[in-house]
XYZ file of C-alpha atoms in Angstrom:
384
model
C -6.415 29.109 -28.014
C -6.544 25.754 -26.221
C -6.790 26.883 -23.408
C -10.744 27.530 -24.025
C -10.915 23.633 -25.566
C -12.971 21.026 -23.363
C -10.453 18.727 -22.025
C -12.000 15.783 -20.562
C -9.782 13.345 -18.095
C -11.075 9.692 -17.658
C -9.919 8.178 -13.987
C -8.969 10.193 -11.152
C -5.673 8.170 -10.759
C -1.760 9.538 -10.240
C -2.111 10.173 -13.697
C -5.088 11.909 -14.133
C -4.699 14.195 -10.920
C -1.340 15.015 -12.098
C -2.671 15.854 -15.266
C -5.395 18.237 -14.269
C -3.190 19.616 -12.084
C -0.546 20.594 -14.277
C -2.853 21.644 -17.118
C -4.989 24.061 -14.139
C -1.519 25.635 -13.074
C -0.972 26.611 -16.618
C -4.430 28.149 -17.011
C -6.754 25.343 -18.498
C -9.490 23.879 -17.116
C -9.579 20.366 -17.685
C -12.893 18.255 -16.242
C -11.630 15.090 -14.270
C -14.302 11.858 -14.366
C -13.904 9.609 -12.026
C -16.187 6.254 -11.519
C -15.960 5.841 -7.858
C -18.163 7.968 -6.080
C -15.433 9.045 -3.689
C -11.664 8.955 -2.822
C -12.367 6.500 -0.267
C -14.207 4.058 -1.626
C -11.843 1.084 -1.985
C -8.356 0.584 -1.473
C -5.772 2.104 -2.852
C -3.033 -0.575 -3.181
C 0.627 -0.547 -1.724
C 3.284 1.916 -1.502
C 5.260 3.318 -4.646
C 8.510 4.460 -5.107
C 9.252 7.639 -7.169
C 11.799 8.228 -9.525
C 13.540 11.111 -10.611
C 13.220 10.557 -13.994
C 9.545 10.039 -13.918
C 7.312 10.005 -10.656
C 9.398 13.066 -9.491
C 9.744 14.929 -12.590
C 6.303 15.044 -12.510
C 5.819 16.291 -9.491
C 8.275 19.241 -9.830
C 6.069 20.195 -12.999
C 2.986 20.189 -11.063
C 5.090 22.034 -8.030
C 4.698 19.867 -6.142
C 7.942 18.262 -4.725
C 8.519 20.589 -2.075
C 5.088 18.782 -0.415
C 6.852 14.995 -1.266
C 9.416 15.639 0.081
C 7.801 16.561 3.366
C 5.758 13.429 3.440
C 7.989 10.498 1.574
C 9.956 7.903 3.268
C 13.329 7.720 2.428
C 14.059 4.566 4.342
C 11.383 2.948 2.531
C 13.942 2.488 -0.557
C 15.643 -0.242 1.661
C 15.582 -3.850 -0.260
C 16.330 -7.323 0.965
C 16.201 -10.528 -1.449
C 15.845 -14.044 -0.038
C 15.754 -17.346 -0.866
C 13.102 -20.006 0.155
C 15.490 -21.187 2.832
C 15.185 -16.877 4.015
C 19.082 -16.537 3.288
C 19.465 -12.819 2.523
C 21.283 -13.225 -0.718
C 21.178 -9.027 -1.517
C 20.867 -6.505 1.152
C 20.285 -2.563 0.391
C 19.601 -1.198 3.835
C 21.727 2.540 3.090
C 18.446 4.277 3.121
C 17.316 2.961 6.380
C 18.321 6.336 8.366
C 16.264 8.375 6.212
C 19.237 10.196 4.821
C 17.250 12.559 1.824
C 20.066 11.881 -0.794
C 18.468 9.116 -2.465
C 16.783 8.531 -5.976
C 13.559 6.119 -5.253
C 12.054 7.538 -1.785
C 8.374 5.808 -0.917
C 5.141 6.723 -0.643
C 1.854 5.218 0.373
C -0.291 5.067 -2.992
C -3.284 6.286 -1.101
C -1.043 9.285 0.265
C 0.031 10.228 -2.874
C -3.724 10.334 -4.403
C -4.792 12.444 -1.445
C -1.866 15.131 -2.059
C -2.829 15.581 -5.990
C -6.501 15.638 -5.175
C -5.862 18.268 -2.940
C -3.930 20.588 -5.014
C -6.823 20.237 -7.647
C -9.647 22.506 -7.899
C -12.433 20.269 -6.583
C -15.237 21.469 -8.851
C -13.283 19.653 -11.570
C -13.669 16.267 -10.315
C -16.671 15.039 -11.016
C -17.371 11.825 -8.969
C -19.813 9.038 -9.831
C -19.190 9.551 -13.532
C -18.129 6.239 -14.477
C -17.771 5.987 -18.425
C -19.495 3.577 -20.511
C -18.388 4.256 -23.933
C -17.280 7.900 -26.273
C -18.563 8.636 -29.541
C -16.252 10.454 -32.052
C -17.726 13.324 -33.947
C -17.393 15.226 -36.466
C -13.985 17.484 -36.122
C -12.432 15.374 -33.457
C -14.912 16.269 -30.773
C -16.128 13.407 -28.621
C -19.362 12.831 -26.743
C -18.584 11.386 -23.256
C -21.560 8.791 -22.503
C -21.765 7.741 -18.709
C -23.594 5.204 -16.033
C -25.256 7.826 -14.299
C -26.985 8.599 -17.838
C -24.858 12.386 -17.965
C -23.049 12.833 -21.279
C -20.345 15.646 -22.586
C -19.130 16.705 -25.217
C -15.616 17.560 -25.193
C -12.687 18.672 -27.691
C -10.045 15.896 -26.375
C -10.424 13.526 -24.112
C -7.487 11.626 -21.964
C -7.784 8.252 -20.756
C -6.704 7.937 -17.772
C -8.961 4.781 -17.080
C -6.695 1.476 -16.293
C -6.037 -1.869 -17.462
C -9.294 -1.963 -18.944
C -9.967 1.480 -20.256
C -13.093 2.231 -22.136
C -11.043 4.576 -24.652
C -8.707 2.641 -25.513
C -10.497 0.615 -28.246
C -11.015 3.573 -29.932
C -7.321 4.468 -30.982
C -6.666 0.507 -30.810
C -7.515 -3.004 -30.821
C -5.407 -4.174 -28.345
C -6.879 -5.550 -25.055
C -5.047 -6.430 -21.801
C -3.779 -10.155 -22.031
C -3.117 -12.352 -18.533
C 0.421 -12.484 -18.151
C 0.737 -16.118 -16.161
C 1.119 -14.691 -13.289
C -1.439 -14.614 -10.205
C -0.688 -12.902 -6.710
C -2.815 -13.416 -3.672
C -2.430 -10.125 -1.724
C -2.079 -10.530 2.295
C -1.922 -7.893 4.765
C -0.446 -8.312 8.346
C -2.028 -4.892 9.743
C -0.212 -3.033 12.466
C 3.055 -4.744 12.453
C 5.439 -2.411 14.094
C 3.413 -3.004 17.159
C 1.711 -6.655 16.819
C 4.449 -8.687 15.285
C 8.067 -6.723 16.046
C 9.902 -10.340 14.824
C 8.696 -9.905 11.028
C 9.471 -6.444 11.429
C 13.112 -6.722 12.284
C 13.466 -9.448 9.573
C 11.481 -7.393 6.903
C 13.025 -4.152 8.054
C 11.141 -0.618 6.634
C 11.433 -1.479 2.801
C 11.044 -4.299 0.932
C 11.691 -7.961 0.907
C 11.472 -10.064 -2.349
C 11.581 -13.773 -0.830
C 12.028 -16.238 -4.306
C 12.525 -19.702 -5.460
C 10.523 -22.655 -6.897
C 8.826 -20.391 -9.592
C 7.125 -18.368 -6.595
C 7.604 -15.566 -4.343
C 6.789 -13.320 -1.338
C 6.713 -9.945 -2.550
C 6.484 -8.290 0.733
C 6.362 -4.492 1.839
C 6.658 -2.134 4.884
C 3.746 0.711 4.108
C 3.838 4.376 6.163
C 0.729 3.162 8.245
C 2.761 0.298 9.828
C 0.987 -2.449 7.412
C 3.490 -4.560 5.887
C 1.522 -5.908 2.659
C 2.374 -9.254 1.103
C 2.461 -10.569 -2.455
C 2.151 -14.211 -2.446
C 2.550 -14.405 -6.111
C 2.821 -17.742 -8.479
C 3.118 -18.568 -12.559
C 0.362 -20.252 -12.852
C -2.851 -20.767 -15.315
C -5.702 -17.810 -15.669
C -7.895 -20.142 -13.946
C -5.694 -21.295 -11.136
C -6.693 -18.367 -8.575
C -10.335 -18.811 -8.340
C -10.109 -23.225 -8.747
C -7.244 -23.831 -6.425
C -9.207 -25.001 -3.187
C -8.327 -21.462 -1.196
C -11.161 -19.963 0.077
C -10.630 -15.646 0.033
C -13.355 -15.445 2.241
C -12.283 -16.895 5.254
C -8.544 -15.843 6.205
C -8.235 -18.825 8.398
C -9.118 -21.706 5.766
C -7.075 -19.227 3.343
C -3.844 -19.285 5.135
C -3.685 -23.097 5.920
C -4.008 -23.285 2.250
C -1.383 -20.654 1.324
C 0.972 -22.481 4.120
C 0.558 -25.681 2.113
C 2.156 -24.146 -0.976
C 4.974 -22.660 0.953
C 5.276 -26.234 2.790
C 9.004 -26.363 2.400
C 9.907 -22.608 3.021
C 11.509 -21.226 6.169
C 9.355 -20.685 9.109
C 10.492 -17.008 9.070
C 8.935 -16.430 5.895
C 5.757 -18.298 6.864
C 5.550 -15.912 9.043
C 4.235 -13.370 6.526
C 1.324 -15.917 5.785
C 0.747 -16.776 9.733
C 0.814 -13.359 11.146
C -1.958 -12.254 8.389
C -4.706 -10.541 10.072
C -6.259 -7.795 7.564
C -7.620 -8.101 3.837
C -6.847 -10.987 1.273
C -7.211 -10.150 -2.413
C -6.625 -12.898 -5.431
C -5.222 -10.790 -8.382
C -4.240 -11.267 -11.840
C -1.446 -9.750 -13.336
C -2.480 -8.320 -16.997
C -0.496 -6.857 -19.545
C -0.779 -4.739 -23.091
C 1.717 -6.118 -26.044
C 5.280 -4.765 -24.869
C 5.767 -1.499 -27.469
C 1.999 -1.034 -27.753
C 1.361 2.083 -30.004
C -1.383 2.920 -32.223
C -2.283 5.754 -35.163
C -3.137 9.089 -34.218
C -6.771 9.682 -33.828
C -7.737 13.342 -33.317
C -9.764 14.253 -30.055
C -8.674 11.169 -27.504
C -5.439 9.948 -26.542
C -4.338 7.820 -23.455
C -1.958 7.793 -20.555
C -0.603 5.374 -17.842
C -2.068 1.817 -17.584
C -4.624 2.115 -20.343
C -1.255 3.440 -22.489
C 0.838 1.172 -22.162
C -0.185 -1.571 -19.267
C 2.721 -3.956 -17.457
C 3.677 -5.895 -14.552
C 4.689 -4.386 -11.568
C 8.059 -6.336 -11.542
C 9.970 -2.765 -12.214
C 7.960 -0.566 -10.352
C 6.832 2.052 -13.044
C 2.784 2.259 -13.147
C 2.445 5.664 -11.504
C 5.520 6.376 -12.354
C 5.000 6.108 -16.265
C 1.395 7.543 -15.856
C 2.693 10.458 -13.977
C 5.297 10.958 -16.348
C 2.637 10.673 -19.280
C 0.651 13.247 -17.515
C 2.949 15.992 -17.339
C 4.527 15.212 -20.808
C 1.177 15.206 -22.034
C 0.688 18.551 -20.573
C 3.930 20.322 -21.535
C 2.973 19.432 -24.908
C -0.642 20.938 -24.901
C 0.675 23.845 -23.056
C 3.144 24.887 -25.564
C 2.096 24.291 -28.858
C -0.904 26.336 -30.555
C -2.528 23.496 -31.977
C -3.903 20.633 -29.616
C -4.117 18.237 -31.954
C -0.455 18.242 -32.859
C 0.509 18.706 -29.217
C -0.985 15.108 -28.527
C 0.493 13.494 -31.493
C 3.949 14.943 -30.387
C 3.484 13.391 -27.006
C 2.205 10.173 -28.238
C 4.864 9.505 -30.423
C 7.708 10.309 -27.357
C 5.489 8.221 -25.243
C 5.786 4.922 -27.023
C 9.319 5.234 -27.129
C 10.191 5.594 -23.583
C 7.133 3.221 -22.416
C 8.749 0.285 -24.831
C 12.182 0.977 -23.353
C 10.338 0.308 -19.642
C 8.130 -2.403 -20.875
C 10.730 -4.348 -21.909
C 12.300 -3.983 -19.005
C 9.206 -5.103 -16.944
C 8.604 -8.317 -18.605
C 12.402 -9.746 -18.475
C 12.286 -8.626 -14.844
C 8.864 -10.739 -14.697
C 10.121 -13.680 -16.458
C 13.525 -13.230 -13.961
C 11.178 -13.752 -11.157
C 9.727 -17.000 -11.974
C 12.461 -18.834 -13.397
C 15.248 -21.463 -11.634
C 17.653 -19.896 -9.013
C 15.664 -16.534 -9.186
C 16.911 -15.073 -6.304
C 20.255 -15.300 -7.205
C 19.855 -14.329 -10.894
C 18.341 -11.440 -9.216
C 20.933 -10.553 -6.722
C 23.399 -10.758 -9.727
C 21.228 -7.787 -11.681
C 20.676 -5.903 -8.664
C 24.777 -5.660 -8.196
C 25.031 -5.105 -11.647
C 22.739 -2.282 -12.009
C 22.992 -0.645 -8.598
C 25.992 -1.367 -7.343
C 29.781 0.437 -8.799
């Protein structure tokens, strides 16, 4: 039966929780590893929005919704795209009173980890396990080999592990690529309070500010934060030899204000009114329609699957929709083995069909007259 194999998870992410979760409602019990010694030890990122077709579906599977729904932010779905010159080109503000009819509803990523890592026995999370490397063995079995110098053997292991999983050369010999774009992350902390102007402009959603082959990505987040995306095409080598010093946020934004010289004073606002964290980051990428053989024993989900851009909003999405694929497949077919190869081979087609999607939307971004080319495919896709 597999419910007595050793099922090992690698990354206590969206989809690894959701996994495990899944997978211990239906009687298993899967062993989550996790690196980081504890769910608060760095930052979780922004806020996500969940589809129905993917974040939520998982989250029904794991039974889980009803708790979502309870927590979410509808009005967080609202959407504003600019121009340098801050002329609102595209306006979605119908979610704004909260109304719980809507498709995309938001959530704080760090929110989101904390519900699934509640509703998963604790004893299977093993923290501080941060994996090295995984042997194969004979009859698909794998021995688990980590930093703390534990190992495990284990009948299948999951990836669950990122842009730069440690399983993923084993069932391929792809490796994330840059994707020539860099973003340098500001936060303006307690904004509904500090700076009620950006606020009002911003409103509770999202504001995608483009033009000269640059943008501010910017976002209202559930604890009042609205996070920024200050995000540029631009060489691998660009982010850390541009003259901007991270670690002082004064030097930083007089730097960040220089290449935003021309833009309207209400969107150098965003940079101005910066007050928290600043993070450079690179955007990486897997080959769009990554896939590999079938290897028995290991198989991947999420970012180490099938990694993007965030330009259409599907990371946790896809890896929570990976997860509980993955696990309706293992929990109803006799034979693991085949259960993962079934799931692999639905997975590549619907993560090629997003992929795709991802990197037109990422070229859209950074091209001539963005804002308006995407104003015309936001009325074209969302609008009757």
């Amino acid at each position: 039966m597999n419910k007595n194999k050793r099922i090992a998870i690698i990354g206590a992410g969206p989809g690894g929780l959701t996994l495990a979760r899944i997978l211990q409602q239906a009687g298993f019990n899967p062993v989550v590893f996790e690196g980081e010694t504890s769910a608060t030890q760095r930052e979780q990122g922004g806020t996500l929005d969940l589809t129905e077709d993917m974040g939520q579906k998982a989250l029904r599977a794991a039974g889980l919704f009803d708790q979502f729904k309870a927590i979410c932010r509808y009005e967080g779905e609202a959407l504003k795209v600019m121009n340098k010159s801050a002329d609102v080109l595209y306006e979605d503000c119908s979610n704004e009173n909260a109304e719980q009819t809507t498709s995309r509803p938001e959530i704080d990523r760090k929110v989101l980890r904390q519900m699934l890592l509640d509703s998963v026995n604790q004893e299977a999370i093993k923290w501080g396990h941060k994996l090295l490397y995984a042997t194969p063995l004979e009859n698909g079995q794998h021995k688990l080999h980590f930093e703390n110098g534990a190992t495990e053997t284990v009948d299948l292991v999951v990836g669950a592990d990122g842009a730069f999983s440690k399983l993923r050369p084993l069932v391929s010999k792809e490796t994330a690529e840059y994707s020539g774009v860099s973003m340098v992350e500001i936060n303006i902390l307690d904004a509904k309070n500090q700076f009620p102007d950006i606020v009002e402009m911003n409103g509770l959603g999202s504001v995608f500010a483009l033009d000269d082959y640059k943008g501010m990505l910017a976002q209202m987040n559930g604890d009042g934060k609205i996070r920024v995306y200050l995000s540029f095409k631009a060489p691998k080598e660009w982010l850390h030899n541009n003259g901007i010093n991270y670690e002082n946020l004064k030097e930083a934004k007089q730097e960040l204000l220089k290449l935003f010289e021309d833009w309207s004073p209400e969107l150098k606002k965003y940079i101005h009114y910066a007050n928290g964290a600043i993070f450079p980051r690179r955007i990486y990428m897997l080959p769009v329609g990554h896939k590999w053989t079938h290897k028995k024993g290991v198989t991947l989900l999420g970012d180490a699957a099938h990694l993007m851009s965030p330009f259409a909003g599907a990371g946790a999405n896809l890896a929570m929709l990976d997860a509980s694929e993955l696990a309706l497949s293992i929990t109803t077919h006799d034979n693991i083995d085949e259960a993962v190869y079934n799931y692999e081979l639905k997975m590549f087609e619907y993560a090629a069909e997003i992929a795709s999607e991802t990197k037109r939307n990422m070229d859209l971004f950074f091209e001539i007259n963005a804002a308006e080319k995407l104003t015309e495919l936001m009325k074209t896709h969302y609008v009757e």
